[in-house]
Tab-separated table of C-alpha atoms and ligand atoms in Angstrom:
chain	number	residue	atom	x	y	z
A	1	UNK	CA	-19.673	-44.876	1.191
A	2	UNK	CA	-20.504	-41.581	-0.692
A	3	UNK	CA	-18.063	-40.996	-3.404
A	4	UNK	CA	-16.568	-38.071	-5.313
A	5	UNK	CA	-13.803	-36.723	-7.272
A	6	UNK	CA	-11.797	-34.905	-4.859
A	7	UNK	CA	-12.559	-34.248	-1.308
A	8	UNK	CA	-11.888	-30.796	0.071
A	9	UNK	CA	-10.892	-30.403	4.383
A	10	UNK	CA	-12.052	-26.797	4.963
A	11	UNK	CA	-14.516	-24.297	3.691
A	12	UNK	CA	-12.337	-21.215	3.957
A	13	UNK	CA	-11.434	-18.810	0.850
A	14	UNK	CA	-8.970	-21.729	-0.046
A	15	UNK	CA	-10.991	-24.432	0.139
A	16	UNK	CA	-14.335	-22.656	-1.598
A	17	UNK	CA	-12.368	-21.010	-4.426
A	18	UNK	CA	-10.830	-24.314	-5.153
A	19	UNK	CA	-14.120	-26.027	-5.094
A	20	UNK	CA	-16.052	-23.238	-7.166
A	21	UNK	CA	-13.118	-23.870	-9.770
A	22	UNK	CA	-13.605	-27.573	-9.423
A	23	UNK	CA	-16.783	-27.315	-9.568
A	24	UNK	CA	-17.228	-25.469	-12.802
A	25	UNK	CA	-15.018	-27.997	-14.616
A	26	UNK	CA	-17.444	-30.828	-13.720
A	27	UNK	CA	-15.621	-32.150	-10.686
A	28	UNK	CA	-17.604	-33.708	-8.007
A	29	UNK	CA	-16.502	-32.561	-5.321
A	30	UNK	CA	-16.871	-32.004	-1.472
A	31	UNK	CA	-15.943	-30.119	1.007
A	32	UNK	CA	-15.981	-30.437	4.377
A	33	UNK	CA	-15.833	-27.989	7.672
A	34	UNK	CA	-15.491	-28.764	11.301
A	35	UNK	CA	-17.697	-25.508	11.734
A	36	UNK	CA	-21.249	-24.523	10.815
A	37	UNK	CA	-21.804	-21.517	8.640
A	38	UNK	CA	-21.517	-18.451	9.520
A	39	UNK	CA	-18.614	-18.743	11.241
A	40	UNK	CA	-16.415	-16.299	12.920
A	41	UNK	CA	-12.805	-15.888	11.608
A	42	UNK	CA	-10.909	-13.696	13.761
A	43	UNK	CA	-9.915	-11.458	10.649
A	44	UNK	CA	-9.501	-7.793	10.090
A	45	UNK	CA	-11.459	-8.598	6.812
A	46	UNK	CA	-9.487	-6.162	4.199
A	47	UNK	CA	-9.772	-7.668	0.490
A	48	UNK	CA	-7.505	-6.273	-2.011
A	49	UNK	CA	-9.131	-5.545	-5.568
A	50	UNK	CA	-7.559	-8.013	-7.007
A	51	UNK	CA	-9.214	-10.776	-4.842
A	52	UNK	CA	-12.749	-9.086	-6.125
A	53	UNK	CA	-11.453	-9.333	-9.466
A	54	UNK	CA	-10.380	-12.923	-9.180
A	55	UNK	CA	-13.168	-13.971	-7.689
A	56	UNK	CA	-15.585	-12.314	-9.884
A	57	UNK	CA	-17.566	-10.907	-7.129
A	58	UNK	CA	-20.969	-9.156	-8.262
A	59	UNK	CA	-20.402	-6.123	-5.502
A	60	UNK	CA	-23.831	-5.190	-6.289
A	61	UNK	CA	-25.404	-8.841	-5.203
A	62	UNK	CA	-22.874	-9.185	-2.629
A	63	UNK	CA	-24.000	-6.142	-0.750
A	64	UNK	CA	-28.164	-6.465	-1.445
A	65	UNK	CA	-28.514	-8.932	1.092
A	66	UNK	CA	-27.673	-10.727	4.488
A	67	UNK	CA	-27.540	-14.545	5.130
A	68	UNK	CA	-24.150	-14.530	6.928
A	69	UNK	CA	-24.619	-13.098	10.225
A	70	UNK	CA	-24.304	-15.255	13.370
A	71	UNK	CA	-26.824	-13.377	15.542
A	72	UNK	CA	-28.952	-10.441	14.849
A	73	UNK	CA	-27.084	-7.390	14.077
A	74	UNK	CA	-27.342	-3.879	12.909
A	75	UNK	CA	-27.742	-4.149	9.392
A	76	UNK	CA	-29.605	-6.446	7.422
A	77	UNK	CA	-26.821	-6.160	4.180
A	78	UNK	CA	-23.476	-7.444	3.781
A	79	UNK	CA	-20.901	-5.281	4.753
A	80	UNK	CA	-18.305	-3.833	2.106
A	81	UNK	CA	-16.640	-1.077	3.172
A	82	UNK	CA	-14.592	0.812	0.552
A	83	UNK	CA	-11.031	1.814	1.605
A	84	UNK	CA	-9.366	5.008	0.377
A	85	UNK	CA	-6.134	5.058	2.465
A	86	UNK	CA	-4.664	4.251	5.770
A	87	UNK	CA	-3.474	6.468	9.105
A	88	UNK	CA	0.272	5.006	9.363
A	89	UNK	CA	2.580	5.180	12.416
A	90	UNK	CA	3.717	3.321	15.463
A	91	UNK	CA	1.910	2.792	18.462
A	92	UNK	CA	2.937	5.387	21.592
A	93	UNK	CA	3.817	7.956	18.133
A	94	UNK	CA	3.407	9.964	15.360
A	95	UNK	CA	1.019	9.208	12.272
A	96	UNK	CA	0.815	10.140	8.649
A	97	UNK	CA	-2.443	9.584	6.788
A	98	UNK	CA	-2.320	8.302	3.638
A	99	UNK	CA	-4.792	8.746	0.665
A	100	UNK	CA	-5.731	7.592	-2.444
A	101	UNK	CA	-7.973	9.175	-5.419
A	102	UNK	CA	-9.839	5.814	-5.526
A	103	UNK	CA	-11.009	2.309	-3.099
A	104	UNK	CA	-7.691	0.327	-2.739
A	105	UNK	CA	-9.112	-2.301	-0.351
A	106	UNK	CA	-12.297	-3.042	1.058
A	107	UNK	CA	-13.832	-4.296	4.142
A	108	UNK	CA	-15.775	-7.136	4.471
A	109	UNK	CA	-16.804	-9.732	7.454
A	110	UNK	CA	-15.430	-12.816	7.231
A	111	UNK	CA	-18.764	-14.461	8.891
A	112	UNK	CA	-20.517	-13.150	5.989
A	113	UNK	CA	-17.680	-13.383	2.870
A	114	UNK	CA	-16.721	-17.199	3.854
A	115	UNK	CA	-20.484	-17.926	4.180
A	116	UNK	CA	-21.193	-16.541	0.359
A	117	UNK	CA	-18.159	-18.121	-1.152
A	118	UNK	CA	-18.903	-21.493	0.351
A	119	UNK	CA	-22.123	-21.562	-0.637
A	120	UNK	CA	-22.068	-20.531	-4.640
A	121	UNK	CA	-18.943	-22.603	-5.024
A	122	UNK	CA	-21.182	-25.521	-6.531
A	123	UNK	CA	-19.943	-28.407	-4.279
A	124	UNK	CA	-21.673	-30.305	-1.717
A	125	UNK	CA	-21.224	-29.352	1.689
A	126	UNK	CA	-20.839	-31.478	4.799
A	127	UNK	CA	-20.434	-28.485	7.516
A	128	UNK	CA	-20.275	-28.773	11.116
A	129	UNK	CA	-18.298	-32.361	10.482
A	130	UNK	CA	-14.374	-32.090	11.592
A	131	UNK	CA	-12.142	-34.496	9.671
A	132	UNK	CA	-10.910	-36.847	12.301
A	133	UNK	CA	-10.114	-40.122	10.437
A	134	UNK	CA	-7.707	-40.082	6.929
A	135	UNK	CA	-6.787	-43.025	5.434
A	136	UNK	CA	-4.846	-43.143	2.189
A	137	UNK	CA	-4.955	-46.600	0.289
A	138	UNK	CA	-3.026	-46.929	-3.525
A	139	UNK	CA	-6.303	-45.671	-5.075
A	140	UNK	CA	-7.530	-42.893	-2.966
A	141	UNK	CA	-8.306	-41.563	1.071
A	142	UNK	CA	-11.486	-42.545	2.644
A	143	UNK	CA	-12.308	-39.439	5.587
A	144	UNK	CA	-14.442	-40.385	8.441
A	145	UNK	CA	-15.077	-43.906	7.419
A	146	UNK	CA	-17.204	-42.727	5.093
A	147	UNK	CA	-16.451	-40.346	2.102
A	148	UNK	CA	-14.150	-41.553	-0.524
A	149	UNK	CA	-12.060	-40.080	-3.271
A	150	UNK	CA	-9.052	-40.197	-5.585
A	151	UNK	CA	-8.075	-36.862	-4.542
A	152	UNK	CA	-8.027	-34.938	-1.227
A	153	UNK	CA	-6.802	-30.882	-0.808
A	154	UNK	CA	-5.878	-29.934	2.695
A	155	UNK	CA	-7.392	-26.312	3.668
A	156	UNK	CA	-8.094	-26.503	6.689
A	157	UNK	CA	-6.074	-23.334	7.851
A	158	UNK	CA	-3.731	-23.294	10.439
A	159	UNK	CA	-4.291	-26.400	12.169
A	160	UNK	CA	-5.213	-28.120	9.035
A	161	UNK	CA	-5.564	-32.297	9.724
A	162	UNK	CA	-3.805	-32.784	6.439
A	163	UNK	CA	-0.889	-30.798	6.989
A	164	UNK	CA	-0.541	-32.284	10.027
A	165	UNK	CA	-0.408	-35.487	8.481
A	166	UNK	CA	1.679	-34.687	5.339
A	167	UNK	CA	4.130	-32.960	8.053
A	168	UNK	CA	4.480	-36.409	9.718
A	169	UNK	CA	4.942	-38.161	6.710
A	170	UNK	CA	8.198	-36.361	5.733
A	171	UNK	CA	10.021	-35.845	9.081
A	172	UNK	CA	9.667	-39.387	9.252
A	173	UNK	CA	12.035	-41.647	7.499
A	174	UNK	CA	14.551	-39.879	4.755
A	175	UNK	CA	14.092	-43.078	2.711
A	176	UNK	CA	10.407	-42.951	2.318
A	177	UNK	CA	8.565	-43.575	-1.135
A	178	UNK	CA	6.435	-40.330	-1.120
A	179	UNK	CA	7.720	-38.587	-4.145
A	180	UNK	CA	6.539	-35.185	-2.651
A	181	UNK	CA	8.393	-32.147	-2.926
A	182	UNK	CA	11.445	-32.591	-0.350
A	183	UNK	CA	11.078	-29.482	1.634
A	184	UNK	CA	10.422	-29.981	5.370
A	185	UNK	CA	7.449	-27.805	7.075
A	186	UNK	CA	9.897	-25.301	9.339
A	187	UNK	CA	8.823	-26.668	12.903
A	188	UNK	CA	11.257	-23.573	14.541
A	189	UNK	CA	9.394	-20.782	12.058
A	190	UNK	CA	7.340	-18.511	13.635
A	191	UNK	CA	4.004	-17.714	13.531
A	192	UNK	CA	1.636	-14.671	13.101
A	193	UNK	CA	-0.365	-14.560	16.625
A	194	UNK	CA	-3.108	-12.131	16.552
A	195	UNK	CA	-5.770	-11.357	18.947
A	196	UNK	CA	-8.642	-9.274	17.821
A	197	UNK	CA	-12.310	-8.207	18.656
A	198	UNK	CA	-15.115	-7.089	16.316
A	199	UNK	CA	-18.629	-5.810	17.429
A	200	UNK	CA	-21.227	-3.647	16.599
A	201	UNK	CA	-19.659	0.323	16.432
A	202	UNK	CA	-21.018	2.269	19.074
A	203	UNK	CA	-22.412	5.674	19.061
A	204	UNK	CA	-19.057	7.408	19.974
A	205	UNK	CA	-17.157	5.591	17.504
A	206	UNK	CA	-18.855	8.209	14.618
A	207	UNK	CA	-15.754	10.062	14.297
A	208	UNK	CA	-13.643	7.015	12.952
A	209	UNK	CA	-13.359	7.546	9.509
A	210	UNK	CA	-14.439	4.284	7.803
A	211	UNK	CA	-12.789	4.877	4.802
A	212	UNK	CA	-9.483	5.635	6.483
A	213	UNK	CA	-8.071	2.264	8.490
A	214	UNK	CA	-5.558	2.990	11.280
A	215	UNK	CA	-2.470	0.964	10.828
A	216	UNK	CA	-0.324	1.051	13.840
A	217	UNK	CA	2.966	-0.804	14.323
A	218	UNK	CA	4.676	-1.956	17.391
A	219	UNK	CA	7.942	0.060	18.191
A	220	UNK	CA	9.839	-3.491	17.711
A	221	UNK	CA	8.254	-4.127	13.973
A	222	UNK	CA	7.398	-7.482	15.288
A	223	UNK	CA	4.050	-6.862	14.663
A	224	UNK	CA	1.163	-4.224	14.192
A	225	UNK	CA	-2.020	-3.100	15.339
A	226	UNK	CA	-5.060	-1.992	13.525
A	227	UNK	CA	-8.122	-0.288	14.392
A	228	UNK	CA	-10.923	-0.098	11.267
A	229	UNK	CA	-14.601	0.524	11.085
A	230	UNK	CA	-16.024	-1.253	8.350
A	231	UNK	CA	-19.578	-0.251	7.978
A	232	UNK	CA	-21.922	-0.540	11.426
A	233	UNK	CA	-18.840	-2.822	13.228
A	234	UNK	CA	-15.571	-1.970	14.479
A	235	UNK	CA	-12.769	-4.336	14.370
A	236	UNK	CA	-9.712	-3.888	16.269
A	237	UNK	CA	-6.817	-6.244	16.807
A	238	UNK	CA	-2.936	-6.887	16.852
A	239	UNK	CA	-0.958	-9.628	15.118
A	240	UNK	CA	2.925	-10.108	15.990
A	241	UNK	CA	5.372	-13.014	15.495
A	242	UNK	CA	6.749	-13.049	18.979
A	243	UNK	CA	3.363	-14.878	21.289
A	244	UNK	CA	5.108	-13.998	24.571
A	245	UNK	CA	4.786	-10.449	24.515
A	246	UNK	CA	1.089	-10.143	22.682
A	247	UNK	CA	-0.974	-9.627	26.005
A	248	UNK	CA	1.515	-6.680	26.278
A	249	UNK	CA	1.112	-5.306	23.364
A	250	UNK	CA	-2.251	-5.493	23.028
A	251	UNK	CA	-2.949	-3.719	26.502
A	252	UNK	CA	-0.273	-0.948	25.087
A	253	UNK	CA	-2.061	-0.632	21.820
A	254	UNK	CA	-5.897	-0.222	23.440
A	255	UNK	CA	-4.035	1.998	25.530
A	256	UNK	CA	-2.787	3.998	22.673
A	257	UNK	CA	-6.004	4.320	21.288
A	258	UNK	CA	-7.660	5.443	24.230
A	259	UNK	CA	-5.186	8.393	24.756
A	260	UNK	CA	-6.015	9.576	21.218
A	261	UNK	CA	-9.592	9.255	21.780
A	262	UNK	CA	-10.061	6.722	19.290
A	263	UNK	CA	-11.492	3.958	21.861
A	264	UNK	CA	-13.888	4.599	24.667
A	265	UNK	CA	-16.330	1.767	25.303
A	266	UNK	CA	-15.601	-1.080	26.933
A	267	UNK	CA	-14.706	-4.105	24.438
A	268	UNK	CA	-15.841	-7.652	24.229
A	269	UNK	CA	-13.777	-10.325	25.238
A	270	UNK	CA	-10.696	-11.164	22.966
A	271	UNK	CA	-10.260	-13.463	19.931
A	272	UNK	CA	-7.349	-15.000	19.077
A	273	UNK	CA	-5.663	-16.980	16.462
A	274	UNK	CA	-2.316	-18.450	14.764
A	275	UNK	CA	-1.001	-18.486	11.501
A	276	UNK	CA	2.103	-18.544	9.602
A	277	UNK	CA	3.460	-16.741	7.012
A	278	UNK	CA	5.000	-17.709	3.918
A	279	UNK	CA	8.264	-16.016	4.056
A	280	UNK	CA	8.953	-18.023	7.142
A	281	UNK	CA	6.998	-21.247	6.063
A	282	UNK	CA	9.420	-23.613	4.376
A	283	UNK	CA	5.813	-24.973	2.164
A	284	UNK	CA	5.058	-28.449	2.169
A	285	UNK	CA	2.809	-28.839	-0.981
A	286	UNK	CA	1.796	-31.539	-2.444
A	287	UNK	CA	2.331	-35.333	-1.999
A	288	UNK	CA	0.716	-38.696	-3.435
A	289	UNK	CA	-3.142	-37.739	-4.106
A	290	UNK	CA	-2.893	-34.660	-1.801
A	291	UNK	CA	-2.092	-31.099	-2.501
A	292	UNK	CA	-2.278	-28.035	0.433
A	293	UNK	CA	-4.020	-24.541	-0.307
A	294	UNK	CA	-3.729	-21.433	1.732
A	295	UNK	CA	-2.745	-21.248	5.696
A	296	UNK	CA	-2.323	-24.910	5.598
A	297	UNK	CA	0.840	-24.403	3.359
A	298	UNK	CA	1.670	-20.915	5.073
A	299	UNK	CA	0.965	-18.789	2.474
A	300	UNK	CA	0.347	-15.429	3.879
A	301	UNK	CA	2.141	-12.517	2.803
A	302	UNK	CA	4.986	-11.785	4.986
A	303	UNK	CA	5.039	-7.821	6.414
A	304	UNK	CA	0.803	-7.335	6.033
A	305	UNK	CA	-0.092	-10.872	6.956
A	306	UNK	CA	-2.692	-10.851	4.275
A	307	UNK	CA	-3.644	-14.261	3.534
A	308	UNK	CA	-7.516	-14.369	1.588
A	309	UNK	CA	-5.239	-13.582	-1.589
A	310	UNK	CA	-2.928	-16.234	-1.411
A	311	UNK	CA	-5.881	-18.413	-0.184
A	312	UNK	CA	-8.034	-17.807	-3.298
A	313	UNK	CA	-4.886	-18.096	-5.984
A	314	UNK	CA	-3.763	-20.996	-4.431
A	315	UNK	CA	-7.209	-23.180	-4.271
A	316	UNK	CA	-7.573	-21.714	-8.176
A	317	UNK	CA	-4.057	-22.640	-9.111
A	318	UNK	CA	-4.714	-26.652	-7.300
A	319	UNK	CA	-7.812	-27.024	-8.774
A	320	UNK	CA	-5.979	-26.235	-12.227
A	321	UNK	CA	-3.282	-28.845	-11.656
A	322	UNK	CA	-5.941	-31.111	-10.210
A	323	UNK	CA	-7.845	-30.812	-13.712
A	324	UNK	CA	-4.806	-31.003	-15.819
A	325	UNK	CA	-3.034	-34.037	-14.005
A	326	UNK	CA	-2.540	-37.109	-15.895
A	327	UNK	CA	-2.536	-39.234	-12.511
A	328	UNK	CA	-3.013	-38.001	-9.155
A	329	UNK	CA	0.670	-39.161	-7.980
A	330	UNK	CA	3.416	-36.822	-6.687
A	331	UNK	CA	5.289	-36.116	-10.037
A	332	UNK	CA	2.377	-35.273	-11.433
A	333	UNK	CA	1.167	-32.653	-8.933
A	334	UNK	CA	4.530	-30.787	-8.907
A	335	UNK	CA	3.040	-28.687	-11.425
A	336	UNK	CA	1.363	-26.718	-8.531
A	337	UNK	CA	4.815	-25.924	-6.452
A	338	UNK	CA	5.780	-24.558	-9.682
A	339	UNK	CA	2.904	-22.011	-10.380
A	340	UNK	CA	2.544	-21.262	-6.706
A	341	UNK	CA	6.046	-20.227	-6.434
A	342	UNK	CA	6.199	-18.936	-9.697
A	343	UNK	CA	3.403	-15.954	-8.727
A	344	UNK	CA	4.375	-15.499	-4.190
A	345	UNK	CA	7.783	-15.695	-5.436
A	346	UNK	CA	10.372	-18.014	-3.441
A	347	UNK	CA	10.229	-18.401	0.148
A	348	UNK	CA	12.330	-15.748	2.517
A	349	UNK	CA	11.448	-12.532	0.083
A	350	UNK	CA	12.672	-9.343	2.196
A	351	UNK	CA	10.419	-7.840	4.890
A	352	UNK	CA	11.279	-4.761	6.722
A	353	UNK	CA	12.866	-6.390	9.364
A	354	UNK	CA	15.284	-8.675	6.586
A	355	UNK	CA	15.726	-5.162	5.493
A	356	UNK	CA	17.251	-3.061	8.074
A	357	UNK	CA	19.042	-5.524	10.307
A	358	UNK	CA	19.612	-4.942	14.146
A	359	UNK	CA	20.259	-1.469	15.098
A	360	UNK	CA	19.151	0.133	12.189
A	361	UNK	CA	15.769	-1.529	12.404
A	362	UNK	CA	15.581	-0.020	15.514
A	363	UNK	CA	16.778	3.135	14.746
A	364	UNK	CA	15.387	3.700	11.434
A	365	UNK	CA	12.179	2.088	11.204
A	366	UNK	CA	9.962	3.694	13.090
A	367	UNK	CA	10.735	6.755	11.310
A	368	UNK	CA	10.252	5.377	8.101
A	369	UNK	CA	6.475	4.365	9.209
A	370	UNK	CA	5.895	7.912	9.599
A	371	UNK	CA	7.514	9.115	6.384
A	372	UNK	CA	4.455	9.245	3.588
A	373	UNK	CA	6.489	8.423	0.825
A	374	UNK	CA	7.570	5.461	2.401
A	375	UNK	CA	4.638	4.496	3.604
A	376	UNK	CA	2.656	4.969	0.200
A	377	UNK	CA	4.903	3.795	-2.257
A	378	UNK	CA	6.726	0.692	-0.095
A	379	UNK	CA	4.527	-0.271	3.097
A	380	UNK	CA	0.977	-0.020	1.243
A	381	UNK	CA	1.588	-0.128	-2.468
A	382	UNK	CA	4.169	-2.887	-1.896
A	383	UNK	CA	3.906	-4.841	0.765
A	384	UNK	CA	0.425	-4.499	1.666
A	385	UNK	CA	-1.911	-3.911	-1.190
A	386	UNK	CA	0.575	-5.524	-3.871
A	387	UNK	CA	-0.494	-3.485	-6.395
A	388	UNK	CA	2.131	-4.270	-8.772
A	389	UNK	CA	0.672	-7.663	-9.626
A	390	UNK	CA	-2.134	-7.914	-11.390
A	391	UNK	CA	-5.358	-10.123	-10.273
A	392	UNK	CA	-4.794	-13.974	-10.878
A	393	UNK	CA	-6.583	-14.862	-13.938
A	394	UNK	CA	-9.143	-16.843	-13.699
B	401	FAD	C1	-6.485	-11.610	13.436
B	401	FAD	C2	-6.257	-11.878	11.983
B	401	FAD	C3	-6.472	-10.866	11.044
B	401	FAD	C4	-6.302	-11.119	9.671
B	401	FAD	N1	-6.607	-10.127	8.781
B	401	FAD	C5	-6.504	-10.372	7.453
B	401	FAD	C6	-6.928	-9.400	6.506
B	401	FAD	O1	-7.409	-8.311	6.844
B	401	FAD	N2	-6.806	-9.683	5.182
B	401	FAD	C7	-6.288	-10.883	4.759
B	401	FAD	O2	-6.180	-11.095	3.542
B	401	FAD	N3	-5.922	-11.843	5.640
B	401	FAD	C8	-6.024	-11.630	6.976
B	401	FAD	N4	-5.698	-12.609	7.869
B	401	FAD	C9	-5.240	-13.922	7.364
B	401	FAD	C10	-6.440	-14.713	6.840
B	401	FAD	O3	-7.464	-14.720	7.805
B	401	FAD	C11	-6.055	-16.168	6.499
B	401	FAD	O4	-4.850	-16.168	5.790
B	401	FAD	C12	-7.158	-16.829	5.665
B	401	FAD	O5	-8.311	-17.007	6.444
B	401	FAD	C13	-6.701	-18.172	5.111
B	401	FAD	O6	-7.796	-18.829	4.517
B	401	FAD	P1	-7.897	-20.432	4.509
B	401	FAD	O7	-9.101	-20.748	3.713
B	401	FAD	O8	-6.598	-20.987	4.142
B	401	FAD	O9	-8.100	-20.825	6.035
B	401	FAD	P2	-9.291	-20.510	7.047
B	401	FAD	O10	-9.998	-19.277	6.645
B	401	FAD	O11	-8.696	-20.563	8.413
B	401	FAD	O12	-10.301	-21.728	6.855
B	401	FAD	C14	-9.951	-23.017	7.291
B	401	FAD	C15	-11.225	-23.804	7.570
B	401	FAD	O13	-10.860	-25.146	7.871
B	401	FAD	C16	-11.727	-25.635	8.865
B	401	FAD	N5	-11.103	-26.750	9.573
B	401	FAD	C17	-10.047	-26.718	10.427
B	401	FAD	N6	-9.802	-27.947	10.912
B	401	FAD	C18	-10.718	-28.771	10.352
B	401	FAD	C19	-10.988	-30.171	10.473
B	401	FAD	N7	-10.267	-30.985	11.255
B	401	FAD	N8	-12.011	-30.685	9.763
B	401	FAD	C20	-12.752	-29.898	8.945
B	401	FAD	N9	-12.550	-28.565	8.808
B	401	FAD	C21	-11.538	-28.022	9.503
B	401	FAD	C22	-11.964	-24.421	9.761
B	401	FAD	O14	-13.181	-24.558	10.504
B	401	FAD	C23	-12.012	-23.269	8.752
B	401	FAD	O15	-13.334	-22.966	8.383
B	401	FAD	C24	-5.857	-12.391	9.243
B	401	FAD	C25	-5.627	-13.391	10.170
B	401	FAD	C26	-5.818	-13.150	11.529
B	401	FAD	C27	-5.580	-14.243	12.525
C-alpha cells in the first residue's frame, strides 16, 4: 500500500493548484488522473489576469517552450494569446466590438496549461489510472486497493467519482451520521453543454483578429457561441443550458459565421462536454475526510461559464483548510464552505436571464448585447472578466 497525506482524484486546474499548494506546505500528496498528459479539454481556453496572478505564472517560461502538445503541431511554444477586447452580439445580428487600452484575458490551450500546472505542482503523479474503487474506513480512504490516505479531495470535474459518491451519501437516509454540510447536489439543475472544435488556423483564417474574440449569443440567452484564434489554432464552440436544442444551435451559429465570412474550411469533427454552473449548483462540499474543488462542486461562473478561476481558488482555498484543520472530520472542514462562499458569493447570484424575466428577456436582451456600454461595463467587466475582484491571494 503506498501511503500519503491526502490523495487528490483529478489533475485539472483544481486538482494541480490544490496539490502545488499542498505541496509547498510539506504535504505528501498524490494525485491521480484517469487520462495521460496532454490531454484535451474541450475548452475555449480564456484565463483572466487574475488566474496568472494567482497562480504566479512566469509568462516568459510559460511561453519559451512546448511539452504539452498531443501530436505535432504548428508551433513548437506554448500558446498565450493576449486579449484586448471582444466582438459582442447575437448570432443571425448585429455586433459591437469592444476594446480595451490593455490584455484583459488571454488565450491559452488547455492540452498545454493543464499539462504545465500538473507537472510543477510538486506531487506525485499516477496519470492514465481512473479511480474506480473508494473505500472510506474511520481513519482514512484506500483508492484502487492500493493508495491510502487520511484525506481525499474530489476534482475530478464533471463526472467526478467522489461527487458521485458524496451525492449518494446525502440523498440517502436524512438520519445519517455524516456531519457534512446539509445541502443536497440539485439533481433537476441544469447544466452547461458545450460542443466545440479546435485545430490548427488555416491560411484563410488570417483576417481573424486574434486579439479580438467573437462572442456571440443565442437569440434565447440560453447560451452563446464563440469563435477565437489564439495564436496558430482556432477554437470555435457553443455552450447552452438547454442540451436538446445544441445540435441546432450549433449548425445556426457555423452558419452565422460562414455568412460573415468568418468560417470557410471545413471543420473537424465535434467535441463535446457537460458542466454545471454554480449559480444553479446547490454545492455539496465537504464531508468526513473529503472536501470537492472546482466542476466537481459546480463552481463555474454563471452567465460566462468560466470555470479555471473558480477551479484554481477553490483547490488553493481546500488545501488551506486541509493545512489548518485540527482533524480531518466534517466540523472541521466547514471552514472551506465558508471561504468558498465567502469570495463566489451565495448560490443563485443574478444572471441576465434572473434579470429580465420572460418577455422582457426576450425583448430587451438582445439589444442590450449590442449596446457597448452594456456590454463593456456589465457583460465583460462584470460578468465575464470579474474585474472587480481582485486575484485570490496566494
Ligand atoms: C466547451 C467549454 C469551454 C470552456 N471555456 C472556458 C474558458 O474559456 N475559460 C474558463 O475559465 N473555463 C472554461 N470552461 C470551463 C472549464 O473548462 C472548467 O470549469 C474547468 O476545466 C474546471 O477544472 P477542474 O480541474 O475542476 O476539472 P477538469 O479540468 O475537468 O479536470 C478534471 C480531471 O479529472 C479527471 N477525472 C475524471 N474522472 C476521473 C476518475 N474516475 N479518475 C481519475 N481522474 C478522473 C479528468 O480526466 C480530468 O483531467 C469551458 C468548459 C467547456 C466545456
Amino acid at each position: 500500500m503506498d501511503r500519503y497525506d491526502v490523495i487528490i482524484v483529478g489533475g485539472g486546474p483544481a486538482g494541480s493548484s490544490c496539490a502545488w499548494k499542498l505541496s509547498q506546505a510539506g504535504l505528501t500528496t498524490l494525485v491521480l488522473d484517469a487520462k495521460a498528459f496532454p490531454r484535451v479539454k474541450p475548452c475555449a481556453g480564456w484565463i483572466t489576469p487574475q488566474v496568472v496572478e494567482t497562480l504566479q505564472l512566469d509568462v516568459d517560461s510559460y511561453r519559451s517552450e512546448n511539452r504539452g502538445n498531443p501530436t505535432d503541431e504548428p508551433d513548437s511554444r506554448r500558446t498565450w494569446q493576449p486579449i484586448h477586447g471582444f466582438r459582442c452580439g447575437v448570432i443571425g445580428g448585429r455586433s459591437v466590438d469592444v476594446r480595451y487600452d490593455h490584455a484583459i484575458s488571454f488565450g491559452i490551450r488547455r492540452c498545454e496549461f493543464d499539462t504545465y500546472l500538473l507537472h510543477r505542482c510538486g506531487a506525485s503523479l499516477r496519470l492514465g489510472e481512473p479511480v474506480e474503487q473508494l473505500q472510506r474506513d474511520p481513519d482514512g480512504w484506500t483508492v484502487n486497493a492500493r493508495y491510502r490516505a487520511p484525506m481525499l479531495v474530489g476534482a475530478g470535474g464533471h463526472r467526478c467519482p467522489v461527487a458521485r459518491m458524496l451525492g449518494e451519501e446525502t440523498s440517502g437516509s436524512s438520519n445519517s451520521s455524516d456531519s457534512s454540510n446539509s445541502a443536497k447536489p440539485d439533481r433537476s439543475a441544469p447544466v452547461v453543454v458545450a460542443r466545440e472544435v479546435e485545430f490548427p488556423a488555416p491560411n484563410d483564417c488570417e483576417r481573424i483578429d486574434p486579439t479580438m474574440p467573437h462572442l456571440y449569443f443565442c437569440e434565447d440567452l440560453l447560451g452563446y457561441g464563440w469563435c477565437v484564434r489564439k495564436g496558430a489554432y482556432l477554437n470555435i464552440g457553443l455552450g447552452r443550458t438547454d442540451h436538446r436544442s445544441l445540435p441546432h444551435h450549433v449548425e445556426q451559429f457555423v452558419d452565422f459565421l460562414r455568412r460573415r465570412n468568418q468560417l470557410q474550411c471545413e471543420l473537424p469533427t465535434w467535441m463535446g462536454h457537460a458542466y454545471r454552473l454554480y449559480e444553479h449548483a446547490a454545492p455539496r462540499l465537504y464531508g468526513d475526510r473529503v472536501l470537492l474543488v472546482g466542476d466537481a462542486a459546480g463552481l463555474a461562473y454563471p452567465v460566462s461559464g468560466e470555470g479555471i478561476r473558480p477551479a484554481v481558488e477553490s483547490g488553493l482555498l481546500a488545501a488551506a483548510v486541509i493545512q489548518q484543520a485540527a482533524d480531518y472530520r466534517g466540523e472541521s472542514l466547514a471552514e472551506y464552505h465558508r471561504l468558498l462562499t465567502r469570495r463566489l458569493g451565495m448560490p443563485r447570484q443574478p444572471g441576465i436571464e434572473a434579470m429580465l424575466p420572460g418577455a422582457w428577456m426576450n425583448f430587451l436582451g438582445p439589444r442590450l448585447l449590442t449596446n457597448r456600454s452594456f456590454c463593456r461595463h456589465v457583460l465583460l467587466d462584470k460578468w465575464f472578466l470579474h474585474r472587480g475582484q481582485a486575484a485570490l491571494a496566494n
